[in-house]
Coordinates of C-alpha atoms in Angstrom, one line a residue:
Chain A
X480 CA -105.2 -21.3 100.7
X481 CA -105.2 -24.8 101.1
X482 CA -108.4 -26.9 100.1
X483 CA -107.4 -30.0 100.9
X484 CA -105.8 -31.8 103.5
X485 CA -104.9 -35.4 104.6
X486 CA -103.4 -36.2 107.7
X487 CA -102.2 -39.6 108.4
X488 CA -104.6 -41.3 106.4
X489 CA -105.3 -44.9 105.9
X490 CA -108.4 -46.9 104.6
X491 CA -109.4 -50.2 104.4
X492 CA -112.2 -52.2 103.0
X493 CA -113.0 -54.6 106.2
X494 CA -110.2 -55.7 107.2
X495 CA -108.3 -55.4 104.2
X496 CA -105.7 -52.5 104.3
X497 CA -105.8 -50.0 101.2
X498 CA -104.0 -47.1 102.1
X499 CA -101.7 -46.1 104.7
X500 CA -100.5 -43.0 106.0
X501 CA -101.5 -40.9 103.2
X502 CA -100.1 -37.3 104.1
X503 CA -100.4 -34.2 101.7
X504 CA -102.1 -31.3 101.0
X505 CA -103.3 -29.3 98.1
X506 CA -103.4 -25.0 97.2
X507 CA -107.0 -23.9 95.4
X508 CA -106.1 -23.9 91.9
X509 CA -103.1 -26.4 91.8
X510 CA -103.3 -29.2 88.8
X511 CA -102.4 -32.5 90.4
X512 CA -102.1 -36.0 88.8
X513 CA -101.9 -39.1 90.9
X514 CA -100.0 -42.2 89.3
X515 CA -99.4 -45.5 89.8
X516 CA -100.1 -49.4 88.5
X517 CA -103.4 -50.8 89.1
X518 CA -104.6 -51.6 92.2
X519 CA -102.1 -49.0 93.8
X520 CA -105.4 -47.5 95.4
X521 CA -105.4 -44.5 93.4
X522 CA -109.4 -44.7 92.7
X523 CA -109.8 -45.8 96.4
X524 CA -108.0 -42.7 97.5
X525 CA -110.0 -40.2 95.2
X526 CA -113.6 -41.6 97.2
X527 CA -112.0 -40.1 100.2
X528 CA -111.9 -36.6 98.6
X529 CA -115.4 -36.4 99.1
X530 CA -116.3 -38.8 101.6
X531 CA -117.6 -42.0 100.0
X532 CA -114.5 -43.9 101.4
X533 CA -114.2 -42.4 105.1
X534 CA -110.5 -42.8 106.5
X535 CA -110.1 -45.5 109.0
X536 CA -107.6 -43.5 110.8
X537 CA -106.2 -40.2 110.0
X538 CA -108.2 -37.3 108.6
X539 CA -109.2 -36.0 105.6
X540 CA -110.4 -32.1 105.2
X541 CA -112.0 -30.6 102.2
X542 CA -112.5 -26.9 102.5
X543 CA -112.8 -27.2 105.8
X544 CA -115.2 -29.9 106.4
X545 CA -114.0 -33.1 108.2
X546 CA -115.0 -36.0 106.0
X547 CA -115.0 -38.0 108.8
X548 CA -118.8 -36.1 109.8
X549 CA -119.8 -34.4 106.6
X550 CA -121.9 -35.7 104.5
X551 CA -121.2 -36.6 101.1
X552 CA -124.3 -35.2 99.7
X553 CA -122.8 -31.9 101.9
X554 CA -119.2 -32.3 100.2
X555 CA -120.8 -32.3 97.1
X556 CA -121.5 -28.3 97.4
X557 CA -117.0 -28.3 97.5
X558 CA -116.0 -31.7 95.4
X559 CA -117.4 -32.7 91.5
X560 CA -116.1 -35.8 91.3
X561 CA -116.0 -37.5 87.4
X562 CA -116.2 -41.1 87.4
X563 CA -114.6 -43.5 84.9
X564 CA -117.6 -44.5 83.3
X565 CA -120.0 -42.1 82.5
X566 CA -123.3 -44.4 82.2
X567 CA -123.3 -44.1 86.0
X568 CA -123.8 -41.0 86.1
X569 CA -126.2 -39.8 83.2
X570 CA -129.6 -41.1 84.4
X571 CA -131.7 -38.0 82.5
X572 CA -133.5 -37.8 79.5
X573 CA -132.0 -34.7 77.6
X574 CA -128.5 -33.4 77.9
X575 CA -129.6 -29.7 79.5
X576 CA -131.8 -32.1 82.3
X577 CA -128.6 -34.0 83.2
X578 CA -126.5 -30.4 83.3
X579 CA -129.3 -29.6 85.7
X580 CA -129.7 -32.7 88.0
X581 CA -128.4 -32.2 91.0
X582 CA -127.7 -29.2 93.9
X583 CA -126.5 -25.9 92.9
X584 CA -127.0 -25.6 89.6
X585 CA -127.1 -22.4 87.9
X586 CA -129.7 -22.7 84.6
X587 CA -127.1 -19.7 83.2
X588 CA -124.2 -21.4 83.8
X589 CA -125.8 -24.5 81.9
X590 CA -126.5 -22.8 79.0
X591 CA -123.4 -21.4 78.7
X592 CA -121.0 -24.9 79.1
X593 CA -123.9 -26.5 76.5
X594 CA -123.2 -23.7 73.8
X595 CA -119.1 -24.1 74.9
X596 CA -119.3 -28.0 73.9
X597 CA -121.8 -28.0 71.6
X598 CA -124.3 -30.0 72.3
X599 CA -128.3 -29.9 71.2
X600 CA -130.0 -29.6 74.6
X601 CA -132.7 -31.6 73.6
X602 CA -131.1 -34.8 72.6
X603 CA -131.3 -37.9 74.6
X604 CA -127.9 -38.5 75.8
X605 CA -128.0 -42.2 76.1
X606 CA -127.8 -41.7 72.0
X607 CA -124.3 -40.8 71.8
X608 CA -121.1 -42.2 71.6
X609 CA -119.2 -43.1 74.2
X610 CA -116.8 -40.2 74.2
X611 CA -119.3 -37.7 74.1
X612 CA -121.2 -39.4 77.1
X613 CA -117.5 -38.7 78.7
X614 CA -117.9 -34.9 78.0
X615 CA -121.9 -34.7 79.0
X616 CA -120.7 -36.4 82.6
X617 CA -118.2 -33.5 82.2
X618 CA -120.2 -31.0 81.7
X619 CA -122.9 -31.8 84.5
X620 CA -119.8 -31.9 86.6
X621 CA -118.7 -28.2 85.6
X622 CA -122.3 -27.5 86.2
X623 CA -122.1 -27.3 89.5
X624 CA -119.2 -25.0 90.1
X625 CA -117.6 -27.0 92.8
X626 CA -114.1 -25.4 93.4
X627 CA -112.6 -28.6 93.3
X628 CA -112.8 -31.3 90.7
X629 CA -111.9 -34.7 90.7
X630 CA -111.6 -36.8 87.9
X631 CA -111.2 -40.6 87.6
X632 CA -109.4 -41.4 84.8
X633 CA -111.1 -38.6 82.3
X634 CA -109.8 -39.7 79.3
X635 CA -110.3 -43.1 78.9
X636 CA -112.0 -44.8 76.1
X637 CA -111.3 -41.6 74.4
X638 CA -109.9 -40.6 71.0
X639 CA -107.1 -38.0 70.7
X640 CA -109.3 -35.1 69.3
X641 CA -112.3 -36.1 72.1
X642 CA -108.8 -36.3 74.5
X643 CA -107.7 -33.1 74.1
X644 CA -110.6 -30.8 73.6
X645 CA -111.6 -32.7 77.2
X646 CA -108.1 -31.8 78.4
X647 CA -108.1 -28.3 77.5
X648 CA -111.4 -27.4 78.6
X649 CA -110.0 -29.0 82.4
X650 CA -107.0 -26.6 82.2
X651 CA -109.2 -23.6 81.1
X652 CA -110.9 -24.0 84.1
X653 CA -108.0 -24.3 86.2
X654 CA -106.3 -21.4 84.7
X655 CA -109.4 -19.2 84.3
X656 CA -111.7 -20.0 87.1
X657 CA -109.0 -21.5 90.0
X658 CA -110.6 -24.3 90.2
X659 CA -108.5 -27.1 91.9
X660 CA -108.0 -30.3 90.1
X661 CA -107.1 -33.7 91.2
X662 CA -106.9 -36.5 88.1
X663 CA -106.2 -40.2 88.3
X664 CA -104.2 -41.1 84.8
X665 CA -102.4 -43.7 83.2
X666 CA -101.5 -41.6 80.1
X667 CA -98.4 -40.2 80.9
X668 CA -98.8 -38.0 78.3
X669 CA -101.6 -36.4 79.4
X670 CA -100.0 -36.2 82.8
X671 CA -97.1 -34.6 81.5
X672 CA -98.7 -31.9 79.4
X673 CA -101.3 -30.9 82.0
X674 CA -100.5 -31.2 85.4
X675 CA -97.9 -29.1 87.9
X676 CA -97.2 -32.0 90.5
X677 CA -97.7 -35.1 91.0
X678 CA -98.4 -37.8 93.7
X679 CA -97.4 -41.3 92.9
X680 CA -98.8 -43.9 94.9
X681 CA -97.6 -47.8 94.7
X682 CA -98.9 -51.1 97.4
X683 CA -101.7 -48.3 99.2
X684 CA -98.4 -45.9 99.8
X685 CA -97.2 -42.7 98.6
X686 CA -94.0 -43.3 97.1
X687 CA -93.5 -39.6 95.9
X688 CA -94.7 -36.0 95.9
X689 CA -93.5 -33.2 93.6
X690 CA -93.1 -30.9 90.4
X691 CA -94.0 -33.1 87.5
X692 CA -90.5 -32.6 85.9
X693 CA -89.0 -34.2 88.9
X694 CA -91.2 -37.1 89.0
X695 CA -91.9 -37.9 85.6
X696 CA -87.9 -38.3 84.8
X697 CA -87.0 -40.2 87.7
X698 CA -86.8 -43.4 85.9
X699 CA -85.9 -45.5 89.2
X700 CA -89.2 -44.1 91.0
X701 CA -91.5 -44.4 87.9
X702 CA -90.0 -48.6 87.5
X703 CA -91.0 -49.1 91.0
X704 CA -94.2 -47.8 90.4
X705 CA -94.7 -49.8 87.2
X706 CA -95.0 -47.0 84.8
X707 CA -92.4 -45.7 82.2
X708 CA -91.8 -41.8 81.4
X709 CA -93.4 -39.8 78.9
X710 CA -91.8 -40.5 75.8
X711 CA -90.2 -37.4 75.1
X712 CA -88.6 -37.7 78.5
X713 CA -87.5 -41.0 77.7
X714 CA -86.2 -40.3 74.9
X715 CA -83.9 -37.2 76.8
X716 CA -83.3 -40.2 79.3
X717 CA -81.9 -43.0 76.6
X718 CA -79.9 -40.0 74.8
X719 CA -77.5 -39.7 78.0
X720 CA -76.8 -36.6 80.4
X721 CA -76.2 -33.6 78.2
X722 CA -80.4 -34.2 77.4
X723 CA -81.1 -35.4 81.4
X724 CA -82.5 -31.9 81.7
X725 CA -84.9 -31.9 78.4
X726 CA -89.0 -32.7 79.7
X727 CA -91.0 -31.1 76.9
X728 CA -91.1 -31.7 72.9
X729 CA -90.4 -27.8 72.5
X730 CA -87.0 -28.2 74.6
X731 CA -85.6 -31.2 72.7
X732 CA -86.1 -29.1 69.5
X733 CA -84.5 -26.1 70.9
X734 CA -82.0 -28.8 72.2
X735 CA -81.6 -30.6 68.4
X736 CA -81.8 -27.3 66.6
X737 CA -78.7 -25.7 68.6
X738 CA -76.7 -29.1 68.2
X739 CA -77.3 -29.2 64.7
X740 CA -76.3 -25.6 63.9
X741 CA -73.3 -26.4 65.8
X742 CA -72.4 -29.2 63.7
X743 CA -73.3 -27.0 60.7
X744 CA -70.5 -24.1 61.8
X745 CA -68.2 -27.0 62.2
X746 CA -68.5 -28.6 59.1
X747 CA -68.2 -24.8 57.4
X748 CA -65.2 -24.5 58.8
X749 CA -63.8 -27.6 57.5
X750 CA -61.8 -27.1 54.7
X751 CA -60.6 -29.4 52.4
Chain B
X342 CA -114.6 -58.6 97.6
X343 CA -117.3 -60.6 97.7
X344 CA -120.6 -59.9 96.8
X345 CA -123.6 -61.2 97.9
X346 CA -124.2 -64.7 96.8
X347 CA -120.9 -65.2 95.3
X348 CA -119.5 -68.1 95.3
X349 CA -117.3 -68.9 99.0
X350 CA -114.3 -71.4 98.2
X351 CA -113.9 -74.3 100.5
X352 CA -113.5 -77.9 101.6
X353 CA -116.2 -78.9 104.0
X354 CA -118.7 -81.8 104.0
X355 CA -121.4 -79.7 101.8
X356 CA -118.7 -78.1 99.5
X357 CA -117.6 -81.7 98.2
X358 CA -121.3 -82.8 97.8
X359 CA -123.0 -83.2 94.2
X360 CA -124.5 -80.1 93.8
X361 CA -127.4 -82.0 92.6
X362 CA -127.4 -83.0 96.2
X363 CA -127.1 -79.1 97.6
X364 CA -129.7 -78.3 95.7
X365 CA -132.5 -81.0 96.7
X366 CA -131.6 -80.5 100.3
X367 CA -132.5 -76.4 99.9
X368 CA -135.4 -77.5 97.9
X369 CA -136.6 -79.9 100.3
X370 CA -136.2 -76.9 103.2
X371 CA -138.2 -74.5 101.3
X372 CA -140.9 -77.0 100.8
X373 CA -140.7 -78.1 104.2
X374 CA -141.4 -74.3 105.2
X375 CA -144.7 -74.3 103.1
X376 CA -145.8 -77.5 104.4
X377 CA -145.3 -77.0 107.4
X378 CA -148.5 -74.1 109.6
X379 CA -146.5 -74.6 113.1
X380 CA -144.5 -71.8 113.9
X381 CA -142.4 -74.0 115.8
X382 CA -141.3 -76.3 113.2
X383 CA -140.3 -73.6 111.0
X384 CA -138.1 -72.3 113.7
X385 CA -136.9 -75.4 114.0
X386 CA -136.1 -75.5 109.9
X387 CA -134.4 -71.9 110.3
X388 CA -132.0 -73.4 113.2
X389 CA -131.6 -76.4 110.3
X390 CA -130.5 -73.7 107.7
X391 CA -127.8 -72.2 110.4
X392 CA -126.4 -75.8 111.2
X393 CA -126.4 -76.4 107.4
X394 CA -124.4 -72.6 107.0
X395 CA -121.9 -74.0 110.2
X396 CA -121.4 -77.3 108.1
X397 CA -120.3 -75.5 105.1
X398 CA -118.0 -73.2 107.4
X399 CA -120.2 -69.9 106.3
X400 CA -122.2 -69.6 109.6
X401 CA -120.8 -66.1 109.9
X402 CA -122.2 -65.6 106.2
X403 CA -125.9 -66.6 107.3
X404 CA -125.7 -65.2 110.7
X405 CA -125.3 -61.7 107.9
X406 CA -128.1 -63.2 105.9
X407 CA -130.6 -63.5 108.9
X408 CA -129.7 -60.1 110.2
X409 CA -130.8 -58.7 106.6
X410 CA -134.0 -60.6 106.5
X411 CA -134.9 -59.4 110.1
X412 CA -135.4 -56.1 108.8
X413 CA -137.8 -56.8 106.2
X414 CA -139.0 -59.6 108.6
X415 CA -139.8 -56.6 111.3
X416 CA -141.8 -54.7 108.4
X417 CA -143.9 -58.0 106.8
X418 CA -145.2 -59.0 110.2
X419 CA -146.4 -55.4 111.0
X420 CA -148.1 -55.1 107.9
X421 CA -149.6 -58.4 108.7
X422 CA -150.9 -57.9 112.3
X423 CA -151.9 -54.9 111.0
X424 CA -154.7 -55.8 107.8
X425 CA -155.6 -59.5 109.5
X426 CA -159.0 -58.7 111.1
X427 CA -160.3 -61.9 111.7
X428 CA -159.7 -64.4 114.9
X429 CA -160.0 -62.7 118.7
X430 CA -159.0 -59.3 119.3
X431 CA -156.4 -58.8 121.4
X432 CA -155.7 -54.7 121.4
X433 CA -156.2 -51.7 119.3
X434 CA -153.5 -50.1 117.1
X435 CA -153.1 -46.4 116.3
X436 CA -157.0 -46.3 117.2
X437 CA -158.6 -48.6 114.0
X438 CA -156.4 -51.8 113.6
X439 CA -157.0 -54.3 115.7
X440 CA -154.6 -56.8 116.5
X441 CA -155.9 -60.3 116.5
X442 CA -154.7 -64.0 117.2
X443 CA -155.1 -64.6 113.6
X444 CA -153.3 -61.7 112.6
X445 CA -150.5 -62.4 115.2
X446 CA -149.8 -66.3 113.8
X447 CA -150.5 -65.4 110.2
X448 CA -147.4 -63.1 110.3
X449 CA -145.1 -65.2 112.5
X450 CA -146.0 -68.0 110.0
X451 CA -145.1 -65.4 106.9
X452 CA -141.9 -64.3 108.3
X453 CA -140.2 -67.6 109.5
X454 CA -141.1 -68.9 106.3
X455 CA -139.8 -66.4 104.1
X456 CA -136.8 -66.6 106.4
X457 CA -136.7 -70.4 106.5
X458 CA -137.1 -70.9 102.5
X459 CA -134.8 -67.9 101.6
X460 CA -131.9 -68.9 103.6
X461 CA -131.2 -72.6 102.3
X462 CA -130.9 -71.3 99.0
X463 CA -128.7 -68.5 99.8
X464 CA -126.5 -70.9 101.3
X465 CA -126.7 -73.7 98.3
X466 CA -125.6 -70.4 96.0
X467 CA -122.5 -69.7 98.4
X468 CA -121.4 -73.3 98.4
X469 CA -122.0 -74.1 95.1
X470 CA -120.6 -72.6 91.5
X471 CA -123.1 -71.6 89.3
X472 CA -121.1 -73.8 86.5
X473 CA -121.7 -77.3 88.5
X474 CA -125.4 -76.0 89.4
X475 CA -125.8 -75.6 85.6
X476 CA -124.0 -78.7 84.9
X477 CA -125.7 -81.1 86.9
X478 CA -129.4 -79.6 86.0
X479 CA -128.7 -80.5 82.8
X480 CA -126.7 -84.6 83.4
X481 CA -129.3 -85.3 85.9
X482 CA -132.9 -83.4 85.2
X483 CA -132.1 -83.5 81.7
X484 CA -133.4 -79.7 81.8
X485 CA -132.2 -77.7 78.2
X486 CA -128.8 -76.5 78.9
X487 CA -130.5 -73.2 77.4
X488 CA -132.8 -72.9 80.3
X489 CA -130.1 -74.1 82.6
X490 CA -127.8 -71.3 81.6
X491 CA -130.4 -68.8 81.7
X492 CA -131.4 -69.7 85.5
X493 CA -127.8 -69.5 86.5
X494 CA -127.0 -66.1 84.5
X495 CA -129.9 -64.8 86.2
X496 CA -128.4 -66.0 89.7
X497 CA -124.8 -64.5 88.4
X498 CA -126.4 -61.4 87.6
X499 CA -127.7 -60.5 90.9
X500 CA -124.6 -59.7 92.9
X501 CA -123.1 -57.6 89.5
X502 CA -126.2 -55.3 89.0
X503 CA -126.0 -55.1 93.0
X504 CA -122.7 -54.2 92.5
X505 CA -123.5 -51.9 89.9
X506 CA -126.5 -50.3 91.7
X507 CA -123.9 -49.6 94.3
X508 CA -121.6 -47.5 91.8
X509 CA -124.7 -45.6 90.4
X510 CA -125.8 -44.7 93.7
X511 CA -122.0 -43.4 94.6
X512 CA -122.0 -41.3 91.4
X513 CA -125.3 -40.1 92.5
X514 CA -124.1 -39.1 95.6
X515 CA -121.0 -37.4 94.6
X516 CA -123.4 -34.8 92.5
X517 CA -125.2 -33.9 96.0
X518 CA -128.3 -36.2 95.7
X519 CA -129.1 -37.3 99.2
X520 CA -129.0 -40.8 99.3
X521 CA -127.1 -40.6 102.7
X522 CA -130.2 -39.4 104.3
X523 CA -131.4 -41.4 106.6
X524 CA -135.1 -41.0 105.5
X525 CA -136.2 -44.2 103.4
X526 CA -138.9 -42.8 102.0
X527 CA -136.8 -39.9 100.7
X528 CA -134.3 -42.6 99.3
X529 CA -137.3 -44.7 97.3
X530 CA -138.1 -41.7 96.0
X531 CA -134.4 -40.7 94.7
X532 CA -133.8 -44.3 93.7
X533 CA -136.5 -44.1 91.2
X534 CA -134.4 -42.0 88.2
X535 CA -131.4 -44.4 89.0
X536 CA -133.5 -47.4 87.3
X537 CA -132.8 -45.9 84.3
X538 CA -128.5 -45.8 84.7
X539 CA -129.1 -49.1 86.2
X540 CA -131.7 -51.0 83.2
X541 CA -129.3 -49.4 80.0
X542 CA -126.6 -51.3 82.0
X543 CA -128.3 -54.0 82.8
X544 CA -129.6 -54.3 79.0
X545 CA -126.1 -53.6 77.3
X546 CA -124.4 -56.7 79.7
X547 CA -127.4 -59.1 78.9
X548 CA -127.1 -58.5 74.8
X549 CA -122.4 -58.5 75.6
X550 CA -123.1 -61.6 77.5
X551 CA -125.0 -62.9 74.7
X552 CA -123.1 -62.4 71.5
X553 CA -120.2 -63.7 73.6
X554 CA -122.2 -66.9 74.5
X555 CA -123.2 -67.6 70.8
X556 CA -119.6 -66.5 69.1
X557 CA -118.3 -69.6 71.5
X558 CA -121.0 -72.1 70.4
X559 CA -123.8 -71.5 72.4
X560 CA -126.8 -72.9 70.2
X561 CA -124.4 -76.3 70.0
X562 CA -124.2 -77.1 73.6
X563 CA -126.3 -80.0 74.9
X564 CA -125.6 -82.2 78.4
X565 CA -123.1 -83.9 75.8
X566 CA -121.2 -81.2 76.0
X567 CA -120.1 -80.8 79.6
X568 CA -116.7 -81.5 80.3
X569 CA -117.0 -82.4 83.9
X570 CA -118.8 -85.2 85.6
X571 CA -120.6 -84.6 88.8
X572 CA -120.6 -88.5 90.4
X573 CA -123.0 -89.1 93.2
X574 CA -121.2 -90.9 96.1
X575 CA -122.6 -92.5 100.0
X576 CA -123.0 -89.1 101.2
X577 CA -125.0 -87.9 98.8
X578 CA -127.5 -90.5 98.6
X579 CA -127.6 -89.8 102.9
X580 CA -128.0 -86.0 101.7
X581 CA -131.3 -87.4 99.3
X582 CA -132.9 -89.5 102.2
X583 CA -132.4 -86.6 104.3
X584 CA -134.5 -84.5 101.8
X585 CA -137.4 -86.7 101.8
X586 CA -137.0 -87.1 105.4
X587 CA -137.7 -83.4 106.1
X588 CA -140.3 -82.7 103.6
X589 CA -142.0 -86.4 105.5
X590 CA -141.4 -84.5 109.2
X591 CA -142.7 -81.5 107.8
X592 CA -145.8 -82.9 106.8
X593 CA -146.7 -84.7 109.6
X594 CA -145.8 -82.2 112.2

């Protein structure tokens, strides 16, 4: 079933172009990633998922609902949308009052995602580090059970343990519940390891749309887009074609374990 | 993009005068609004403030600016007609507030000078940057570069915690509160948590701001310090006699 779909899109701020002929459209409970260098338009183009960007021409449905006409307070009931930096969003004086700010929040359902990242309820969560702020703007996201979520660069400003405790939590709830997610990120890595396909976006345009193995080693797509592979596929990409086909750090050790018990039979077999 | 009361780049007459100069000339507006009781002379000062806005090629800009202050124009003068009881009646509103001559030039008075005093400034902001503003306060008035510096942040800061306002409100909006509704009162009401967002920002860029300010030699900076010199040429001592001028018209008319 698809859940989102944009037609033809473009947007501009005045008279300033942003993004043109933006076509794809998105299954309930696919794992995208959109990529691409700064000022690609990759934050402009998440504000149309729920309708505080409106396409200039073109159209852009969520679950059904033109965001041309809906509301966004309406899309809200379809779209959680995590922003970059969480001190926009917290505005409460406890962590379970921010969980339940908002519509459709389900007091159960809050108590539940505050045992799951373990926070005290009661604490005031303008007291906390930055990386936990992250996971409270999280959390009051998940709140609301939207059936899509999209998140604006979740990790940043993040360390690797805060990373991928975040990141896991995200797929759980893509795997588990179906929820559909749609995440802006420059950390390749991240975009490697968690997302199924991926839209790359470069001058407002999209340059590419596919499986993440496809995208992620095509080296001539990822230079024009100013972004380098993961390193594991870049590594498979410097070693030459018989690794062209290696994406993840399990294959290359499958890959280095078989050539090195290949040169171990060899050398056996040598006989001096 | 711009923000309100950001700096507009340019080459006209009132971009290459001193600011010193930009600055007396709003100054002597606004004071020539408060001098002035005859509604016709502070229309005549607002129609000053759009030729002033043409001059520095940002008529389109104030054109903006007056549409904006219409609305809380519109809202100021009802309130007015409405509480002024004294001078003749002329008709009775919603059954119990009279509407009187007083009430009627009281407001007209209060609106064209809140728009005729507001507007020369905005403009001076646009066409000036906040550095030679600072700058020349300090060469010429001999005002504390401290205080200097603080009046300008304060000016720099409005269009970032607009900006900023703006963001918290789109966050706020993307977890289903209604600020697209179209009731105002509804919106007061759901701006009011927002302040909080909006004054922890506000707080944590004062104190970066700060500590950035004093680990490049803050405390140390005097009007011996500044390393550009803001001469004043011919059309800046017209701009000075046109000051006085004004405030002179505005008195006697």
């Amino acid at each position: 079933m698809q859940v989102i779909q944009f037609s033809s899109a473009d947007f501009s701020y005045g008279t300033f172009p942003v993004l043109s002929d933006i076509s794809f459209s998105v299954e309930k409970g696919e794992f995208i990633s959109i990529i691409g260098e700064n000022g690609a338009g990759k934050s402009t183009l998440l504000k149309l998922f729920n309708g505080l960007n409106r396409p200039t021409a073109g159209t852009v449905s969520i679950c059904g609902l033109d965001t041309r006409s809906a509301k966004t307070s309406e899309l809200a009931a379809h779209v959680g949308f995590l922003f970059q930096n969480p001190d926009r969003q917290i505005c409460c004086n406890t962590i379970r009052e921010e969980l339940n700010f908002g519509i459709h929040t389900d007091p159960e359902r809050t108590e539940r995602i505050l045992q799951t990242f373990g926070f005290t309820p009661d604490a005031s969560p303008f007291s906390l580090s930055r990386g936990q702020r992250q996971q409270i703007a999280l959390a009051s996201v998940i709140a609301r059970n939207t059936d899509i979520l999209v998140l604006d660069e979740p990790t940043t400003g993040l360390d690797y343990r805060e990373c991928m405790s975040m990141m896991s939590y995200i797929r759980k709830l893509n795997r588990e519940e179906g929820k559909t997610i749609v995440m802006v990120s420059h950390d390749m890595e991240i975009v490697q390891d968690f997302s199924g396909r991926i839209l790359v976006l470069t001058g407002g345009k999209l340059a590419a749309d596919g499986p993440a193995r496809t995208i992620l080693t095509d080296r001539q797509l990822l230079e024009k887009a100013s972004l380098l592979p993961p390193q594991i596929a870049d590594t498979a990409l410097r070693l030459g074609s018989g690794f062209a086909d290696i994406f993840t750090v399990q294959e290359m050790t499958d890959r280095v374990g078989h050539i090195l018990s290949a040169v171990a039979v060899q050398t056996q077999d040598v006989h001096i | 993009m711009k923000a309100f009361l950001d700096y507009i780049p340019g080459d006209s007459p009132l971009h290459r005068l001193n600011p010193l100069s930009k600055f007396t000339i709003s100054v002597a507006v606004c004071a020539a609004c408060f001098i002035s009781t005859s509604p016709l002379v502070l229309c005549a000062l607002i129609v000053l403030d759009l030729l002033l806005a043409a001059l520095g090629h940002i008529f389109t800009f104030a054109l903006k600016l007056l549409r904006g202050l219409a609305g809380l124009s519109v809202f100021l003068f009802i309130l007015q007609v409405l509480f002024i009881r004294t001078g003749r009646p002329l008709f009775t509103l919603f059954s119990g507030f009279p509407v009187t001559t007083d009430g009627i030039m009281n407001a007209a008075r209060l609106v064209l000078r809140l728009t005729g005093s507001m507007l020369p400034l905005a403009v001076m902001l646009s066409l000036t940057k906040l550095n030679d503003l600072s700058g020349v306060l300090t060469w010429y008035l001999h005002i504390p570069y401290k205080y200097a510096f603080m009046l300008t942040t304060a000016i720099r800061f409005i269009p970032v915690f607009t900006a900023e306002m703006e963001s918290i409100m789109e966050a706020q909006t993307a977890r289903g509160i209604e600020f697209d509704t179209k009731n105002i009162f509804k919106k007061i009401k759901l701006i009011m948590p927002l302040c909080i967002p909006l004054l922890i920002t506000s707080v944590g860029k004062s104190d970066t701001t700060a500590v950035s300010a004093e680990l490049r030699g803050f405390e140390r900076r005097n009007r011996h310090s500044m390393s550009v010199i803001y001469p004043l040429r011919a059309p800046d001592s017209i701009a000075f006699v046109f000051s006085a001028g004004l405030i002179a018209a505005a008195a006697v008319l």
